[in-house]
Amino acid sequence: MTSRRLSTLNLTNDYVPFGVDMLSAVSAKVNGTGYVTQVVNPYDFTQQGAESAEAQSFVLMAYAAYNEWDKMGQP
């Protein structure tokens, strides 16, 4: 997410490929109901959770950054 924000601010494009790969990887973990699976349990970081509001918000912000970057021409 941050890599595309840095790109849209014309600061650096160095991390865009890594950021796109990470967004693709996390997108593969979204189930049919729109929840991100294989997340950390937000109440106990030593356990895997079934769903996480933090993971949901991360994916939404990452896609917002991706869409803005894409509309600006993907430098």
Short mmCIF file of C-alpha atoms in Angstrom, two decimals:
data_model
loop_
_atom_site.label_atom_id
_atom_site.label_comp_id
_atom_site.label_asym_id
_atom_site.label_seq_id
_atom_site.Cartn_x
_atom_site.Cartn_y
_atom_site.Cartn_z
CA MET A 1 0.00 0.00 0.00
CA THR A 2 2.68 2.47 1.02
CA SER A 3 4.73 1.78 -2.10
CA ARG A 4 1.91 3.00 -4.34
CA ARG A 5 1.25 6.01 -2.11
CA LEU A 6 4.93 6.96 -2.37
CA SER A 7 4.66 6.59 -6.13
CA THR A 8 1.54 8.77 -6.42
CA LEU A 9 3.37 11.46 -4.42
CA ASN A 10 6.31 11.22 -6.87
CA LEU A 11 8.71 10.23 -4.07
CA THR A 12 9.90 6.82 -5.32
CA ASN A 13 8.78 3.95 -7.54
CA ASP A 14 11.38 1.50 -6.20
CA TYR A 15 8.96 -0.58 -4.12
CA VAL A 16 5.94 -0.70 -6.43
CA PRO A 17 6.61 -4.20 -7.83
CA PHE A 18 6.95 -5.62 -4.31
CA GLY A 19 3.75 -3.86 -3.22
CA VAL A 20 1.79 -5.18 -6.19
CA ASP A 21 3.03 -8.71 -5.44
CA MET A 22 1.99 -8.41 -1.79
CA LEU A 23 -1.48 -7.14 -2.73
CA SER A 24 -1.86 -10.08 -5.07
CA ALA A 25 -0.80 -12.51 -2.34
CA VAL A 26 -3.23 -11.15 0.25
CA SER A 27 -6.02 -11.02 -2.35
CA ALA A 28 -5.66 -14.76 -2.76
CA LYS A 29 -6.60 -15.12 0.92
CA VAL A 30 -9.98 -13.32 0.58
CA ASN A 31 -12.85 -15.81 0.81
CA GLY A 32 -16.24 -15.78 -0.93
CA THR A 33 -17.80 -13.56 1.73
CA GLY A 34 -15.03 -10.96 1.44
CA TYR A 35 -13.15 -11.83 4.63
CA VAL A 36 -9.38 -12.16 4.65
CA THR A 37 -8.47 -15.64 5.88
CA GLN A 38 -5.30 -16.92 7.57
CA VAL A 39 -4.92 -13.82 9.73
CA VAL A 40 -3.52 -13.35 13.21
CA ASN A 41 -5.98 -13.51 16.10
CA PRO A 42 -6.26 -9.84 17.15
CA TYR A 43 -6.83 -10.88 20.78
CA ASP A 44 -3.90 -13.32 20.99
CA PHE A 45 -1.03 -12.79 18.56
CA THR A 46 0.29 -16.29 19.19
CA GLN A 47 -2.76 -17.85 17.48
CA GLN A 48 -4.18 -17.78 13.98
CA GLY A 49 -7.58 -16.13 13.69
CA ALA A 50 -10.50 -16.73 11.38
CA GLU A 51 -11.15 -13.08 10.55
CA SER A 52 -9.76 -9.72 11.55
CA ALA A 53 -11.08 -6.19 11.24
CA GLU A 54 -7.49 -4.99 10.95
CA ALA A 55 -6.88 -7.25 7.96
CA GLN A 56 -10.10 -6.07 6.34
CA SER A 57 -9.14 -2.42 6.71
CA PHE A 58 -5.63 -3.08 5.38
CA VAL A 59 -7.01 -4.69 2.21
CA LEU A 60 -9.47 -1.83 1.66
CA MET A 61 -6.72 0.79 2.07
CA ALA A 62 -4.36 -1.21 -0.16
CA TYR A 63 -6.94 -1.39 -2.95
CA ALA A 64 -7.71 2.33 -2.58
CA ALA A 65 -4.01 3.09 -3.00
CA TYR A 66 -3.76 0.70 -5.94
CA ASN A 67 -6.76 2.29 -7.69
CA GLU A 68 -5.35 5.79 -7.24
CA TRP A 69 -1.94 4.66 -8.52
CA ASP A 70 -3.59 2.93 -11.48
CA LYS A 71 -5.65 6.03 -12.41
CA MET A 72 -2.49 8.15 -12.35
CA GLY A 73 -0.87 5.99 -15.01
CA GLN A 74 1.17 3.44 -13.05
CA PRO A 75 4.64 5.00 -13.21
#
